[in-house]
Short mmCIF file of C-alpha atoms and ligand atoms in Angstrom, two decimals:
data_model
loop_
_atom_site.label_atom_id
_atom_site.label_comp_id
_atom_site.label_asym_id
_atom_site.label_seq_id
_atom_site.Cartn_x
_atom_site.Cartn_y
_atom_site.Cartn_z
CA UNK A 670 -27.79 7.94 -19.93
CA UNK A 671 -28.21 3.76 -19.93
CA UNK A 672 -27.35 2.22 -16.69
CA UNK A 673 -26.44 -1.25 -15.24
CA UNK A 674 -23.96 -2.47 -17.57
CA UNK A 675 -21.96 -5.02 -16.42
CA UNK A 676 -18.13 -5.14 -17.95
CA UNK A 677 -16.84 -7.90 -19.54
CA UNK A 678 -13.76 -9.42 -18.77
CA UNK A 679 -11.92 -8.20 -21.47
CA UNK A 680 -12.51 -4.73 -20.62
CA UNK A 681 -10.64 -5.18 -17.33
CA UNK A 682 -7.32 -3.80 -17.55
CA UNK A 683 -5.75 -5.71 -14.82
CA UNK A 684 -5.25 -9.11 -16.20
CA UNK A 685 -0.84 -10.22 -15.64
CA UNK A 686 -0.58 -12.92 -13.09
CA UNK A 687 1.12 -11.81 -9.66
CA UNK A 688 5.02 -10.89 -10.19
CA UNK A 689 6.67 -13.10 -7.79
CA UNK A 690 5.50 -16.40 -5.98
CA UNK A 691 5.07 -14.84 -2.90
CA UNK A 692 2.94 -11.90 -3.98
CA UNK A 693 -0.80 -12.92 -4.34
CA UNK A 694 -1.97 -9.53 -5.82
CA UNK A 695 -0.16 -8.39 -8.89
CA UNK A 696 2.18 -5.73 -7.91
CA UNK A 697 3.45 -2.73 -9.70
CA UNK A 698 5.63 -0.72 -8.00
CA UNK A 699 6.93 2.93 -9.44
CA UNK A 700 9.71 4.83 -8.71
CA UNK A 701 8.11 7.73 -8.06
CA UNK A 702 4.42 7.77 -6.13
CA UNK A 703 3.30 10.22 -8.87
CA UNK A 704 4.24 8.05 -11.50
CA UNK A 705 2.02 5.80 -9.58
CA UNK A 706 -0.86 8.36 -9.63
CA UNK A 707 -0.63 9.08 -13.06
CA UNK A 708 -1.09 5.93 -13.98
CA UNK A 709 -4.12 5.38 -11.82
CA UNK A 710 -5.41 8.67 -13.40
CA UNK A 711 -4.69 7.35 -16.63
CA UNK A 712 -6.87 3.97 -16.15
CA UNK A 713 -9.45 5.76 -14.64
CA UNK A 714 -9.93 8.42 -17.91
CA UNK A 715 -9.68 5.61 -20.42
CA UNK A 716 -12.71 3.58 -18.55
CA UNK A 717 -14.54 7.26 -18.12
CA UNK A 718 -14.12 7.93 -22.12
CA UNK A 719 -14.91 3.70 -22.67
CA UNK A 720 -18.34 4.21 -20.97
CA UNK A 721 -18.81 7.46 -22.70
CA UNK A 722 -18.34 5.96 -26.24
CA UNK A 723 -21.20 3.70 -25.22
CA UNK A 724 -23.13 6.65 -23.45
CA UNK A 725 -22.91 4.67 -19.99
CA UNK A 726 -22.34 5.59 -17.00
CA UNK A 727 -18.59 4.95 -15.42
CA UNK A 728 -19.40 4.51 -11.51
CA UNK A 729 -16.39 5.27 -9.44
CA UNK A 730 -15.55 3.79 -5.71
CA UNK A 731 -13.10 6.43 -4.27
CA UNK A 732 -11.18 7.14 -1.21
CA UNK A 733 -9.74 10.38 0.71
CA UNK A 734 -6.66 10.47 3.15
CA UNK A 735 -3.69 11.57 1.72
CA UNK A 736 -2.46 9.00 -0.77
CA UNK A 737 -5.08 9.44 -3.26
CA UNK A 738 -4.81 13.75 -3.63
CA UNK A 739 -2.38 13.24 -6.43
CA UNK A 740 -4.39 10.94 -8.46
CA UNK A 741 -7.10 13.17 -8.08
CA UNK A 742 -4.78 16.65 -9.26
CA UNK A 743 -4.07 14.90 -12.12
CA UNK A 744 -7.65 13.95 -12.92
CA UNK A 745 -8.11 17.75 -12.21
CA UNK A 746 -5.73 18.01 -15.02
CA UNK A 747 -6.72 16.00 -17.38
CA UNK A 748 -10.18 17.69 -16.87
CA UNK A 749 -8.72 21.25 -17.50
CA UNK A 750 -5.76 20.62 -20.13
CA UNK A 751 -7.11 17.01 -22.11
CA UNK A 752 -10.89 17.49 -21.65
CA UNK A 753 -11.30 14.93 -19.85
CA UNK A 754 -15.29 14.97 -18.99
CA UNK A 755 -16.95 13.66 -15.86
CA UNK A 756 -20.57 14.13 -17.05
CA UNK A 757 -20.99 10.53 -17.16
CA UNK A 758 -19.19 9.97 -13.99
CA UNK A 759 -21.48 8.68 -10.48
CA UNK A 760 -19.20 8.25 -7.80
CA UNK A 761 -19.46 6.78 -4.29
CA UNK A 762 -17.32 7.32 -1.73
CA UNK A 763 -15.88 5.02 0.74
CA UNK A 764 -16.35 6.42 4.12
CA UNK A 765 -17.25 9.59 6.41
CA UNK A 766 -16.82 9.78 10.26
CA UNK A 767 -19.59 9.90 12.35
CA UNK A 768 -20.85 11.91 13.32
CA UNK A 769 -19.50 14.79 10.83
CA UNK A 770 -21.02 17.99 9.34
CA UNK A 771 -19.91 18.39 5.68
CA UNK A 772 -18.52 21.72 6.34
CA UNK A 773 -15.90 20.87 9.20
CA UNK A 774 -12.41 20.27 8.31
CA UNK A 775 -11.81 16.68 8.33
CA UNK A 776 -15.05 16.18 6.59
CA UNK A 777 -14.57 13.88 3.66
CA UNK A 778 -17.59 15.83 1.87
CA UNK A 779 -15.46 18.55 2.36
CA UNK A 780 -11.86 17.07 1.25
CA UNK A 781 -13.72 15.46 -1.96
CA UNK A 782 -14.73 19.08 -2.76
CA UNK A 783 -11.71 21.07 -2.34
CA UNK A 784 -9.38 17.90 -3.97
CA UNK A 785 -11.96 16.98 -6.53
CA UNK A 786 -15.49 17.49 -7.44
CA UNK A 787 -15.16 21.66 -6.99
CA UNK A 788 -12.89 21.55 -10.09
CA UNK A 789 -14.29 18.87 -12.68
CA UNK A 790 -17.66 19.15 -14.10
CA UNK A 791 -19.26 15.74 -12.09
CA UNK A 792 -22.82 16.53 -12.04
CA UNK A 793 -23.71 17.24 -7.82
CA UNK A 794 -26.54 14.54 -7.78
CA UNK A 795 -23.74 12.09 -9.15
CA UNK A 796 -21.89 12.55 -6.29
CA UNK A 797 -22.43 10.36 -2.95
CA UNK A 798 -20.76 10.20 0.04
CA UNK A 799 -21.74 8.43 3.45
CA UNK A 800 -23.63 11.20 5.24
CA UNK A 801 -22.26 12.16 8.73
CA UNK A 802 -25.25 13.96 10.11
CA UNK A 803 -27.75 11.48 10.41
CA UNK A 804 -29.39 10.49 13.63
CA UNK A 805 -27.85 7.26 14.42
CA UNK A 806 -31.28 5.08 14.38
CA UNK A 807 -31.35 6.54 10.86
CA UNK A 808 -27.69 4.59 9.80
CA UNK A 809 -28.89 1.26 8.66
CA UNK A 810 -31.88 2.32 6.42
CA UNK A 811 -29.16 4.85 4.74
CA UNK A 812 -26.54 2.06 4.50
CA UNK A 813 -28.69 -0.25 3.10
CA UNK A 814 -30.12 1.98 0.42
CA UNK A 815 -26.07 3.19 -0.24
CA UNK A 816 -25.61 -0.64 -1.50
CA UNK A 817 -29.16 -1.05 -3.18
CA UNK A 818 -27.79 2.38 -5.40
CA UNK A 819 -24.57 1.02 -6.53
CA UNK A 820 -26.12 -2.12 -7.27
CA UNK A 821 -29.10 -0.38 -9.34
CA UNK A 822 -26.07 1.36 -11.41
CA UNK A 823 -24.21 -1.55 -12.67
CA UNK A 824 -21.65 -1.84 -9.62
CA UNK A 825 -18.12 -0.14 -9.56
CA UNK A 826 -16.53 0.28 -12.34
CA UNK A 827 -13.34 0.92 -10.65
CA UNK A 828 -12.38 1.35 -6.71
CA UNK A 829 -9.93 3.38 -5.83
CA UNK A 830 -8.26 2.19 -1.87
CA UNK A 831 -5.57 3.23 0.28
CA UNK A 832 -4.52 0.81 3.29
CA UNK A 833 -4.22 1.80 6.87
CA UNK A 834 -1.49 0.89 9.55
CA UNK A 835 -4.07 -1.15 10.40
CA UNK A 836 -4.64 -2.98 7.33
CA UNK A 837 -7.94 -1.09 6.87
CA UNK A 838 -9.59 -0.66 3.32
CA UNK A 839 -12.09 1.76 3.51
CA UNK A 840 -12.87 1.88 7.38
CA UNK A 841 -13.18 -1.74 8.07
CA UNK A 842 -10.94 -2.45 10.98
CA UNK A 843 -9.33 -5.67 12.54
CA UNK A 844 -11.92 -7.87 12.81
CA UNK A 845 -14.01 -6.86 9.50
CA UNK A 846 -15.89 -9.81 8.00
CA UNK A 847 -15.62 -10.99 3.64
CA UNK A 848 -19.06 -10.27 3.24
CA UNK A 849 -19.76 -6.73 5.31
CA UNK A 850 -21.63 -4.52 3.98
CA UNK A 851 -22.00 -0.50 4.38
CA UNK A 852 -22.31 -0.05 8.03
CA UNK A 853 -21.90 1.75 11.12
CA UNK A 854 -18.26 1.23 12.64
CA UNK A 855 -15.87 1.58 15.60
CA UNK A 856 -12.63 2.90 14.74
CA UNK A 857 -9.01 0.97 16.13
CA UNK A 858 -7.66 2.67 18.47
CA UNK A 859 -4.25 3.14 16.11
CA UNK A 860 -6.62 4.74 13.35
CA UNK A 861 -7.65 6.99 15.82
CA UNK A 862 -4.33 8.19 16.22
CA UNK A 863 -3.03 8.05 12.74
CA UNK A 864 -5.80 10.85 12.49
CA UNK A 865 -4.67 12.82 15.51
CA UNK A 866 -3.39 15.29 13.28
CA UNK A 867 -6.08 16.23 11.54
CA UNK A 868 -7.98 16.51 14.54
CA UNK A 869 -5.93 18.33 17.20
CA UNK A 870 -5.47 15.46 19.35
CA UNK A 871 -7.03 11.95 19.24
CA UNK A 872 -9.77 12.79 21.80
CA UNK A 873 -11.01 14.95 18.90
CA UNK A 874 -10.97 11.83 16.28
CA UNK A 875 -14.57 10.45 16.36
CA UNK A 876 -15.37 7.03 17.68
CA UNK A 877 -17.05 6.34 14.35
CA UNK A 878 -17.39 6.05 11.01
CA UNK A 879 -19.71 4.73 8.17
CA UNK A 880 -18.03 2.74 5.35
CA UNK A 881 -18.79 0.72 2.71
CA UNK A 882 -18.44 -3.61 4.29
CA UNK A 883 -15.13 -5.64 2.04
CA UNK A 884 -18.05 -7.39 0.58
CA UNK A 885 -19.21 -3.58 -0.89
CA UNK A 886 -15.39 -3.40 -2.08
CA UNK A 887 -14.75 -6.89 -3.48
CA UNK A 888 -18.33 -6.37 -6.08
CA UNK A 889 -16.06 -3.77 -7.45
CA UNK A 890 -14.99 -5.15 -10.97
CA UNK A 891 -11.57 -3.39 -11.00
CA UNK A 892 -9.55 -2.66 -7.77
CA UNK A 893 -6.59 -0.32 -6.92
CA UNK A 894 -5.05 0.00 -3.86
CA UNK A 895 -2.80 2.55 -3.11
CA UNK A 896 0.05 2.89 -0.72
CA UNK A 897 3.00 5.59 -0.72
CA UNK A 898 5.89 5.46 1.63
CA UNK A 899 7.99 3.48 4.03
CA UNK A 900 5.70 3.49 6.95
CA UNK A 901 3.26 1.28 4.44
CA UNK A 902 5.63 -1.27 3.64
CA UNK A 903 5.01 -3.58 6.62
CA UNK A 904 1.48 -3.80 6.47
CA UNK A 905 1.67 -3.80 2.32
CA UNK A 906 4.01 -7.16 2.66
CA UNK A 907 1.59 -8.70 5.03
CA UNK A 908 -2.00 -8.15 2.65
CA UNK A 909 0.10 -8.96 -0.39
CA UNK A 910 2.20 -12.16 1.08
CA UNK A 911 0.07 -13.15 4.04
CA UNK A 912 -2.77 -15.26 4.83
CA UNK A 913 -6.29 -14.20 4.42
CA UNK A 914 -7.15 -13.01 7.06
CA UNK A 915 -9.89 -10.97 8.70
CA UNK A 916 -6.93 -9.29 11.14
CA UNK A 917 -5.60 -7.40 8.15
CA UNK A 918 -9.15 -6.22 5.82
CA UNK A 919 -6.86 -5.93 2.77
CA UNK A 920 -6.06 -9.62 2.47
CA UNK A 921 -9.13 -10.14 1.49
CA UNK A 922 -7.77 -8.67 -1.70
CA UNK A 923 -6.11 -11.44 -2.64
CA UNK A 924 -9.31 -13.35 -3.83
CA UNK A 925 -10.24 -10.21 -5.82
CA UNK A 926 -10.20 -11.12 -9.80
CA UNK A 927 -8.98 -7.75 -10.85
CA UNK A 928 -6.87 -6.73 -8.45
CA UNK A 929 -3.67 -4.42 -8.32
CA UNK A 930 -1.34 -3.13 -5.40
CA UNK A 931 0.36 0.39 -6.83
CA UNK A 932 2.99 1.22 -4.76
CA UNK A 933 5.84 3.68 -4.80
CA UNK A 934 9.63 2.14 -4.41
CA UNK A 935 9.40 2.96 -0.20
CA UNK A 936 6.24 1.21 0.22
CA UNK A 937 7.27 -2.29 -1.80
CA UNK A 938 10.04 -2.35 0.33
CA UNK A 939 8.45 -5.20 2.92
CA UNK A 940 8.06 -7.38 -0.19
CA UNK A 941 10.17 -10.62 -0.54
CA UNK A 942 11.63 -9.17 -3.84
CA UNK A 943 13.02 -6.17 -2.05
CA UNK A 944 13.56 -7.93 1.62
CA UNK A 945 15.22 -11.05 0.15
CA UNK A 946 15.63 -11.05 -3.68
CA UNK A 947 17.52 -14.19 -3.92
CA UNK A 948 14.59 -16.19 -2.61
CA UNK A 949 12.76 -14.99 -5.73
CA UNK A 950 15.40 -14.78 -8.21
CA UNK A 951 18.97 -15.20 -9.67
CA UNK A 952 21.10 -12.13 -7.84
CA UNK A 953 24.42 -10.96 -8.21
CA UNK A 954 26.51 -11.30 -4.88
CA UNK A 955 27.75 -7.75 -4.58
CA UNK A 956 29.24 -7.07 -1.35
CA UNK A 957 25.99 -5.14 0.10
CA UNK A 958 23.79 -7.94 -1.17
CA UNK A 959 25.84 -10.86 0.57
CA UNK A 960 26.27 -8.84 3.54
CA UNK A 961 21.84 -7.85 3.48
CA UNK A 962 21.63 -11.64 3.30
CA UNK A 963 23.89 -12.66 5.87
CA UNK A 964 22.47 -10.69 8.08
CA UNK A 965 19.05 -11.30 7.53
CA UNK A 966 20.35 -15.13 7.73
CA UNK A 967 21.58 -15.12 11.44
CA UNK A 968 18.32 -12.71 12.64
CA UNK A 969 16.05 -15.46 11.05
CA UNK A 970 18.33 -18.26 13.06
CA UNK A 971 18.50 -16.33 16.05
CA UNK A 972 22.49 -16.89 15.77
CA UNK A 973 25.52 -15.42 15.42
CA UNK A 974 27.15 -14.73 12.15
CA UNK A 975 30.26 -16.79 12.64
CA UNK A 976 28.32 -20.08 13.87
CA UNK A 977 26.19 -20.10 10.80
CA UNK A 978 27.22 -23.67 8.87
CA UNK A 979 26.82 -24.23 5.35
CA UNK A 980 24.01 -26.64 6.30
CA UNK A 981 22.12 -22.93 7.22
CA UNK A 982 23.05 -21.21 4.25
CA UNK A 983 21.32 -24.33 2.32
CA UNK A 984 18.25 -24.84 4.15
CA UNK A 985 17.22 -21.15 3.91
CA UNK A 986 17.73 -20.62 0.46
CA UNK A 987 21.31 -18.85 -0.14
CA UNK A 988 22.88 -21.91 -1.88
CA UNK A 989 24.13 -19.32 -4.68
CA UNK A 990 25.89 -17.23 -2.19
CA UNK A 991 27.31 -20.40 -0.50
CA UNK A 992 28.34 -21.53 -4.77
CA UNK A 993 29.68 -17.89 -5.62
CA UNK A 994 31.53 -17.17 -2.18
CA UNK A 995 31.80 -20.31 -0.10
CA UNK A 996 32.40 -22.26 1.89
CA UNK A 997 30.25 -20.83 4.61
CA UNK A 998 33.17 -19.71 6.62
CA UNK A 999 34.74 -17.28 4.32
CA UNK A 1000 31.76 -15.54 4.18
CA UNK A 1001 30.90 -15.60 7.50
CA UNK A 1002 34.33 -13.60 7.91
CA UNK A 1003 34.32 -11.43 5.67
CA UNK A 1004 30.49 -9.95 6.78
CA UNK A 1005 31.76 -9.66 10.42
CA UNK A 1006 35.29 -7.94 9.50
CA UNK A 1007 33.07 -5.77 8.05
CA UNK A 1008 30.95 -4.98 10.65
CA UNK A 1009 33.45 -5.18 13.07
CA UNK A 1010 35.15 -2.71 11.25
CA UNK A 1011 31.31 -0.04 11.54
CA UNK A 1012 32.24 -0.56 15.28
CA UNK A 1013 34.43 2.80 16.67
CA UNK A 1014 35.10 4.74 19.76
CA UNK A 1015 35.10 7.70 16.91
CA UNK A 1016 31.67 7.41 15.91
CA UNK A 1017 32.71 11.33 14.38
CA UNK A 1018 35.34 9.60 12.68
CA UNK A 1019 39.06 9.55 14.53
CA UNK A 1020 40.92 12.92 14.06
CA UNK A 1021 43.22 12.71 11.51
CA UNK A 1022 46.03 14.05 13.91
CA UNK A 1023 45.48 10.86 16.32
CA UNK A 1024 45.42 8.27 13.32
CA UNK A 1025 48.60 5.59 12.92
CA UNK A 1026 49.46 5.44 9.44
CA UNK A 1027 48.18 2.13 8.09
CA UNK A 1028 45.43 2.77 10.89
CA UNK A 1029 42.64 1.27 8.67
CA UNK A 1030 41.96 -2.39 10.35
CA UNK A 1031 40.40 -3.66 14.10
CA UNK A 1032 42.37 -4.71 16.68
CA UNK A 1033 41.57 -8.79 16.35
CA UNK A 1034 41.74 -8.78 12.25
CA UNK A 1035 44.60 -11.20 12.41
CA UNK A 1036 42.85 -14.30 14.42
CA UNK A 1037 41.25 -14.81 11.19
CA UNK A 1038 43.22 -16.10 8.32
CA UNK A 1039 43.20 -13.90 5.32
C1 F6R B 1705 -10.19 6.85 3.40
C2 F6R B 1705 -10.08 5.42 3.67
C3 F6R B 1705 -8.93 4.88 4.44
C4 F6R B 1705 -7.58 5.43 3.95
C5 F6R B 1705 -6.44 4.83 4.75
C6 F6R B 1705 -5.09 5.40 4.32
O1 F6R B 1705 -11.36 7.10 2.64
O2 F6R B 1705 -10.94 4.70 3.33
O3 F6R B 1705 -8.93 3.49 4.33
O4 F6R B 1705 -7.44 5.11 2.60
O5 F6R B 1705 -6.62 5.10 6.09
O6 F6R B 1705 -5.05 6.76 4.63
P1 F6R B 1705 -3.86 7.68 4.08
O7 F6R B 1705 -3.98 7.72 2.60
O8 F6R B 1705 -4.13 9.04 4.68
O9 F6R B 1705 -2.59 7.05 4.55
#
């Protein structure tokens, strides 16, 4: 089987520029996270039959936790229904607490089996994963010769990432530098209890891992990152739309040629284009829209609803809603009535034997002018 070919550009699949002005890694968001995973599946069987047709090798960067297990059922499918082959296939693996025996249950030798490898036909000495159960002077020698092999084999074809709370991509915490390589780590103290779980209580979660550096990630030559769910959506809106920074590993992204965020509807939700669509493009001023923005007007201001002034609507970018619905004070009314109106001593709702008929406004409707 030939090694070391490098792809061309045109063999990339990621190539449409980023979908809003804001966003500084194309985006595609799916209503459905296994819609999401198919389509990851999908990519990754048309670059495994690609190399084939050429008898190459397709190397493959991937990741465990939970947001990758259905991309990896439906490469299970495709294996057992389409034929979909992994002979050619060398994989490397992102990361592996240390220390870790591959036979304990939150070994990621062990998850990659039971998900994965146990059910495709990957050849075993294809297969690499950061070993857990080396003496720790031994680490850097093994790291080091973990980057020398994925260099040797062409680099990765295509890396497969989730994101952690803390803005993790593989294991490299707050703090990670561009260029890190495969190393020895500490984990944040909030990864350590994101994995509680697993572990029976976070003094259980080791205070270690090995992963592959961002600079190991970024030589990838085709990146997806993965992220399912609203707890994802801040810290997906802050690699996408923020600055570069080493605080939150993922930003680093955004210099990444081939690039993609796949997100399911929950996770996007952080985004401009879901936060604040008018800043991005023409809306239609339904009620709930004018009411989102009005509200997300006077928490950026740090003011009440009824002092905002047309000069506020302007400045901050709802000059539509002020051209549709002004002047500013109209609208300003009609988004408090409204929420004065959510306000009740009946938060059950007011039995109907105690309610007036015509009992439908509050109290202080008429100060305002209809
Ligand atoms: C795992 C890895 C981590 C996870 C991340 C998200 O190999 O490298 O970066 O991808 O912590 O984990 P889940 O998917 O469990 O939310």
């Amino acid at each position: 089987m030939a090694t070391g070919h490098i792809p061309d550009a045109h063999e990339l699949t990621i190539t449409e520029p980023v979908s809003s002005q804001f966003e500084k890694i194309p985006v595609q968001v799916f209503g459905q996270a296994i819609d999401a995973s198919k389509e990851i599946a999908r990519r990754i069987a048309d670059r495994i039959h690609f190399r084939a047709a050429k008898d190459e090798n397709c190397v493959l960067g991937l990741a465990t936790g939970s947001t990758p297990v259905s991309v990896y059922a439906e490469l299970v499918r495709m294996h057992r229904e389409d034929g979909l082959s992994f002979k050619n296939v060398v994989t490397f693996n992102l990361d592996e607490y240390f220390p870790m025996q591959p036979n304990e249950l939150q070994s990621y030798v062990r998850f990659m089996h039971e998900h994965l490898f146990d059910h495709i036909d990957i050849l075993p000495e294809n297969i690499n994963i950061p070993d857990g159960t080396l003496a720790k002077a031994d680490v850097p020698e093994f790291c080091a010769k973990y980057e020398t092999k994925i260099e040797l084999l062409g680099g990765i074809d295509i890396q497969i990432l989730g994101i952690g709370r803390t803005g993790h991509i593989g294991f490299n915490e707050p703090g990670s530098s561009k260029t890190s390589s495969t190393r020895l780590i500490t984990l944040d103290r909030v990864t350590r209890s994101d994995a509680a779980g697993d572990f029976f209580g976070e003094e259980n979660v080791p205070r270690r891992a090995i992963t592959m550096g961002v600079g190991s990630i970024l030589s990838a030559s085709e990146i997806y990152i993965i992220a399912y769910g609203e707890h994802k959506a801040q810290i997906v809106a802050e690699a996408v739309e923020g600055e570069i920074s080493p605080m939150v590993s993922a930003s680093f992204l955004q210099e990444h040629p081939h690039c993609r965020f796949m997100l399911d509807i929950s996770a996007a939700q952080g985004l401009t284009r879901f936060r604040c669509p008018w800043l991005v493009e023409q809306v239609e001023w339904t009620d709930l829209l004018t009411r989102k923005a009005v509200i997300w007007l006077a928490r950026l201001l740090d003011k009440p609803i009824l002092k905002l002034t047309e000069k506020d609507y302007n400045e901050e970018g709802l000059q539509d809603l002020l051209a549709e619905h002004g002047p500013a004070y109209d609208i300003n009314v009609q988004v408090f009535r409204h929420l004065q109106r959510t306000i009740t001593g009946w938060p059950a709702g007011k039995p109907a034997d105690l309610k007036q008929p015509g009992d439908v406004s509050r109290p202080h409707d008429d100060i305002f002018p209809k």
